[in-house]
PDB file of C-alpha atoms in Angstrom:
ATOM      1  CA  ASP A   1      13.158 -12.192  13.446  1.00 59.00           C
ATOM      2  CA  ASP A   2      13.858 -15.901  14.022  1.00 67.00           C
ATOM      3  CA  PHE A   3      10.726 -17.108  12.243  1.00 79.00           C
ATOM      4  CA  VAL A   4      10.680 -14.900   9.147  1.00 83.00           C
ATOM      5  CA  LEU A   5      12.144 -15.572   5.725  1.00 87.00           C
ATOM      6  CA  PRO A   6      15.601 -14.164   4.988  1.00 86.00           C
ATOM      7  CA  ARG A   7      14.124 -11.501   2.685  1.00 86.00           C
ATOM      8  CA  ASP A   8      12.038 -10.176   5.622  1.00 88.00           C
ATOM      9  CA  LYS A   9      14.799 -10.077   8.245  1.00 89.00           C
ATOM     10  CA  GLY A  10      16.270  -6.968   9.743  1.00 89.00           C
ATOM     11  CA  PRO A  11      15.056  -3.848  11.508  1.00 91.00           C
ATOM     12  CA  THR A  12      14.709  -1.783   8.323  1.00 92.00           C
ATOM     13  CA  ARG A  13      12.548  -4.459   6.694  1.00 93.00           C
ATOM     14  CA  ARG A  14      10.362  -4.623   9.815  1.00 93.00           C
ATOM     15  CA  PHE A  15      10.132  -0.839   9.768  1.00 93.00           C
ATOM     16  CA  ALA A  16       9.107  -0.883   6.080  1.00 93.00           C
ATOM     17  CA  ARG A  17       6.464  -3.555   6.761  1.00 93.00           C
ATOM     18  CA  ASN A  18       5.030  -1.560   9.645  1.00 94.00           C
ATOM     19  CA  TRP A  19       5.191   1.631   7.573  1.00 93.00           C
ATOM     20  CA  VAL A  20       3.136   0.009   4.807  1.00 93.00           C
ATOM     21  CA  ASP A  21       0.752  -1.779   7.173  1.00 92.00           C
ATOM     22  CA  ALA A  22       0.031   1.390   9.157  1.00 91.00           C
ATOM     23  CA  ARG A  23      -1.273   3.246   6.097  1.00 87.00           C
ATOM     24  CA  TRP A  24      -4.343   2.808   3.992  1.00 84.00           C
ATOM     25  CA  THR A  25      -3.426   2.776   0.349  1.00 85.00           C
ATOM     26  CA  PRO A  26      -5.631   2.258  -2.698  1.00 84.00           C
ATOM     27  CA  ILE A  27      -2.985   0.024  -4.235  1.00 86.00           C
ATOM     28  CA  SER A  28      -3.955  -2.787  -1.844  1.00 83.00           C
ATOM     29  CA  TRP A  29      -7.223  -3.059  -3.779  1.00 83.00           C
ATOM     30  CA  LEU A  30      -5.305  -3.796  -6.985  1.00 82.00           C
ATOM     31  CA  PHE A  31      -6.314  -7.448  -7.384  1.00 82.00           C
ATOM     32  CA  PRO A  32     -10.059  -7.102  -6.742  1.00 86.00           C
ATOM     33  CA  VAL A  33     -10.387  -3.993  -8.900  1.00 88.00           C
ATOM     34  CA  VAL A  34      -8.491  -5.517 -11.817  1.00 88.00           C
ATOM     35  CA  LEU A  35     -10.610  -8.658 -11.591  1.00 91.00           C
ATOM     36  CA  ILE A  36     -13.848  -6.649 -11.627  1.00 91.00           C
ATOM     37  CA  LEU A  37     -12.625  -4.513 -14.520  1.00 90.00           C
ATOM     38  CA  LEU A  38     -11.584  -7.557 -16.538  1.00 90.00           C
ATOM     39  CA  ILE A  39     -14.952  -9.191 -16.017  1.00 92.00           C
ATOM     40  CA  GLY A  40     -16.613  -5.899 -16.952  1.00 90.00           C
ATOM     41  CA  THR A  41     -14.814  -5.836 -20.299  1.00 89.00           C
ATOM     42  CA  MET A  42     -16.769  -8.948 -21.287  1.00 92.00           C
ATOM     43  CA  ILE A  43     -20.055  -7.043 -21.251  1.00 91.00           C
ATOM     44  CA  PRO A  44     -21.075  -6.723 -24.921  1.00 93.00           C
ATOM     45  CA  ASN A  45     -22.024  -3.063 -24.702  1.00 93.00           C
ATOM     46  CA  ILE A  46     -19.637  -0.536 -26.240  1.00 93.00           C
ATOM     47  CA  THR A  47     -20.657   2.223 -23.809  1.00 94.00           C
ATOM     48  CA  VAL A  48     -20.003   0.040 -20.775  1.00 92.00           C
ATOM     49  CA  GLN A  49     -16.685  -1.104 -22.234  1.00 91.00           C
ATOM     50  CA  ARG A  50     -15.629   2.485 -22.855  1.00 93.00           C
ATOM     51  CA  ILE A  51     -16.500   3.478 -19.263  1.00 93.00           C
ATOM     52  CA  ILE A  52     -14.539   0.495 -17.953  1.00 93.00           C
ATOM     53  CA  GLN A  53     -11.623   1.491 -20.170  1.00 92.00           C
ATOM     54  CA  TYR A  54     -11.598   4.953 -18.580  1.00 94.00           C
ATOM     55  CA  PHE A  55     -11.642   3.345 -15.126  1.00 92.00           C
ATOM     56  CA  MET A  56      -8.663   1.239 -16.193  1.00 91.00           C
ATOM     57  CA  TYR A  57      -6.771   4.360 -17.292  1.00 93.00           C
ATOM     58  CA  PHE A  58      -7.605   6.091 -14.017  1.00 92.00           C
ATOM     59  CA  PHE A  59      -6.534   3.090 -11.958  1.00 90.00           C
ATOM     60  CA  PHE A  60      -3.315   2.753 -13.948  1.00 90.00           C
ATOM     61  CA  VAL A  61      -2.394   6.386 -13.241  1.00 93.00           C
ATOM     62  CA  LEU A  62      -3.323   5.893  -9.574  1.00 91.00           C
ATOM     63  CA  LEU A  63      -1.110   2.811  -9.493  1.00 90.00           C
ATOM     64  CA  LEU A  64       1.826   4.747 -10.942  1.00 93.00           C
ATOM     65  CA  VAL A  65       1.426   7.595  -8.453  1.00 94.00           C
ATOM     66  CA  GLU A  66       1.136   5.234  -5.487  1.00 92.00           C
ATOM     67  CA  THR A  67       4.115   3.203  -6.682  1.00 91.00           C
ATOM     68  CA  ILE A  68       6.310   6.277  -6.814  1.00 94.00           C
ATOM     69  CA  ARG A  69       4.978   7.564  -3.488  1.00 94.00           C
ATOM     70  CA  ILE A  70       5.592   4.296  -1.643  1.00 94.00           C
ATOM     71  CA  ALA A  71       8.942   3.609  -3.328  1.00 93.00           C
ATOM     72  CA  VAL A  72      10.210   7.060  -2.318  1.00 94.00           C
ATOM     73  CA  MET A  73       8.568   7.634   1.066  1.00 94.00           C
ATOM     74  CA  ALA A  74       9.251   4.245   2.719  1.00 93.00           C
ATOM     75  CA  PRO A  75      13.049   4.311   2.194  1.00 94.00           C
ATOM     76  CA  ARG A  76      13.158   7.984   3.169  1.00 94.00           C
ATOM     77  CA  ALA A  77      11.353   7.238   6.447  1.00 94.00           C
ATOM     78  CA  ALA A  78      13.614   4.216   7.052  1.00 93.00           C
ATOM     79  CA  LYS A  79      16.711   6.337   6.417  1.00 93.00           C
ATOM     80  CA  LYS A  80      15.557   8.810   9.085  1.00 94.00           C
ATOM     81  CA  GLU A  81      14.923   5.979  11.549  1.00 92.00           C
ATOM     82  CA  PHE A  82      18.082   3.983  10.711  1.00 93.00           C
ATOM     83  CA  PRO A  83      20.688   6.441   9.319  1.00 91.00           C
ATOM     84  CA  ASP A  84      23.526   3.886   9.374  1.00 90.00           C
ATOM     85  CA  SER A  85      21.623   1.101   7.619  1.00 87.00           C
ATOM     86  CA  LYS A  86      22.611   0.062   4.122  1.00 85.00           C
ATOM     87  CA  ASP A  87      19.201  -1.528   3.488  1.00 83.00           C
ATOM     88  CA  THR A  88      17.502   1.609   2.249  1.00 81.00           C
ATOM     89  CA  GLY A  89      16.954   2.882  -1.248  1.00 87.00           C
ATOM     90  CA  PHE A  90      15.491   1.130  -4.255  1.00 90.00           C
ATOM     91  CA  ARG A  91      15.428  -2.391  -2.803  1.00 92.00           C
ATOM     92  CA  LEU A  92      13.582  -1.294   0.327  1.00 93.00           C
ATOM     93  CA  GLY A  93      11.190   0.804  -1.763  1.00 94.00           C
ATOM     94  CA  TRP A  94      10.461  -2.189  -3.986  1.00 93.00           C
ATOM     95  CA  TYR A  95       9.952  -4.359  -0.890  1.00 94.00           C
ATOM     96  CA  ALA A  96       7.471  -1.853   0.545  1.00 94.00           C
ATOM     97  CA  PHE A  97       5.668  -1.510  -2.795  1.00 93.00           C
ATOM     98  CA  MET A  98       5.302  -5.267  -3.217  1.00 92.00           C
ATOM     99  CA  ARG A  99       3.916  -5.568   0.299  1.00 93.00           C
ATOM    100  CA  ALA A 100       1.455  -2.745  -0.366  1.00 92.00           C
ATOM    101  CA  THR A 101       0.096  -4.496  -3.477  1.00 89.00           C
ATOM    102  CA  GLN A 102      -0.905  -7.559  -1.475  1.00 88.00           C
ATOM    103  CA  PRO A 103      -4.321  -7.648   0.162  1.00 86.00           C
ATOM    104  CA  ARG A 104      -3.871  -7.219   3.901  1.00 86.00           C
ATOM    105  CA  ARG A 105      -5.021 -10.751   4.766  1.00 87.00           C
ATOM    106  CA  TRP A 106      -2.471 -12.294   2.383  1.00 87.00           C
ATOM    107  CA  ARG A 107       0.558 -10.464   3.759  1.00 87.00           C
ATOM    108  CA  ASN A 108       3.301 -12.531   5.283  1.00 88.00           C
ATOM    109  CA  PRO A 109       4.676 -11.857   7.895  1.00 89.00           C
ATOM    110  CA  VAL A 110       1.343 -10.953   9.423  1.00 88.00           C
ATOM    111  CA  PRO A 111       0.775  -7.180   9.856  1.00 87.00           C
ATOM    112  CA  GLN A 112       1.644  -5.941  13.338  1.00 86.00           C
ATOM    113  CA  THR A 113      -0.079  -2.576  13.040  1.00 83.00           C
ATOM    114  CA  SER A 114      -3.570  -1.434  12.163  1.00 82.00           C
ATOM    115  CA  PRO A 115      -4.118   0.819   9.174  1.00 80.00           C
ATOM    116  CA  THR A 116      -5.060   4.420   9.752  1.00 76.00           C
ATOM    117  CA  PHE A 117      -7.456   5.949   7.316  1.00 68.00           C
ATOM    118  CA  PRO A 118      -7.149   9.570   6.177  1.00 63.00           C
ATOM    119  CA  TRP A 119     -10.566  10.458   7.591  1.00 62.00           C
ATOM    120  CA  SER A 120      -9.903   8.743  10.941  1.00 61.00           C
ATOM    121  CA  LYS A 121      -6.893  10.997  11.648  1.00 58.00           C
ATOM    122  CA  LYS A 122      -9.140  14.056  11.563  1.00 57.00           C
ATOM    123  CA  GLU A 123     -11.727  12.385  13.811  1.00 56.00           C
ATOM    124  CA  ASN A 124      -9.027  11.343  16.295  1.00 56.00           C
ATOM    125  CA  ALA A 125      -7.568  14.867  16.325  1.00 55.00           C
ATOM    126  CA  ASP A 126     -11.036  16.303  16.953  1.00 55.00           C
ATOM    127  CA  LYS A 127     -11.594  13.859  19.837  1.00 54.00           C
ATOM    128  CA  GLU A 128      -8.201  14.660  21.365  1.00 56.00           C
ATOM    129  CA  SER A 129      -8.806  18.415  21.201  1.00 55.00           C
ATOM    130  CA  ALA A 130     -12.263  17.947  22.736  1.00 54.00           C
ATOM    131  CA  ASP A 131     -10.771  15.845  25.551  1.00 54.00           C
ATOM    132  CA  LYS A 132      -8.175  18.526  26.328  1.00 57.00           C
ATOM    133  CA  GLU A 133     -10.870  21.172  26.757  1.00 56.00           C
TER     134      GLU A 133
END
């Protein structure tokens, strides 16, 4: 904690960073997808523009759902881990959301955990059950 910015200090902030970094979330692809969609709107074909517009609507709804999910789940998990901490709630949810929107390579402090993908959990569970037999 000695070498991080004041906004990143504290055990609940570290927990929120690790919580975000340990999960795959489609919101981390926000910048590349928006860039591709914006470039796609320059194509002078009304059909292509309409399809891109529908993708934009879909991605906007996905962004809203992920924002709410991260802003609610991260502080809730931090509250379970640190029941006496005052650094939970909206501010911690916003902190976690802002970290999730950044591409993984741009995150600072550097991620300390590897992301788990939804499909890898099932594969790991299958491997563990096969090893036990």
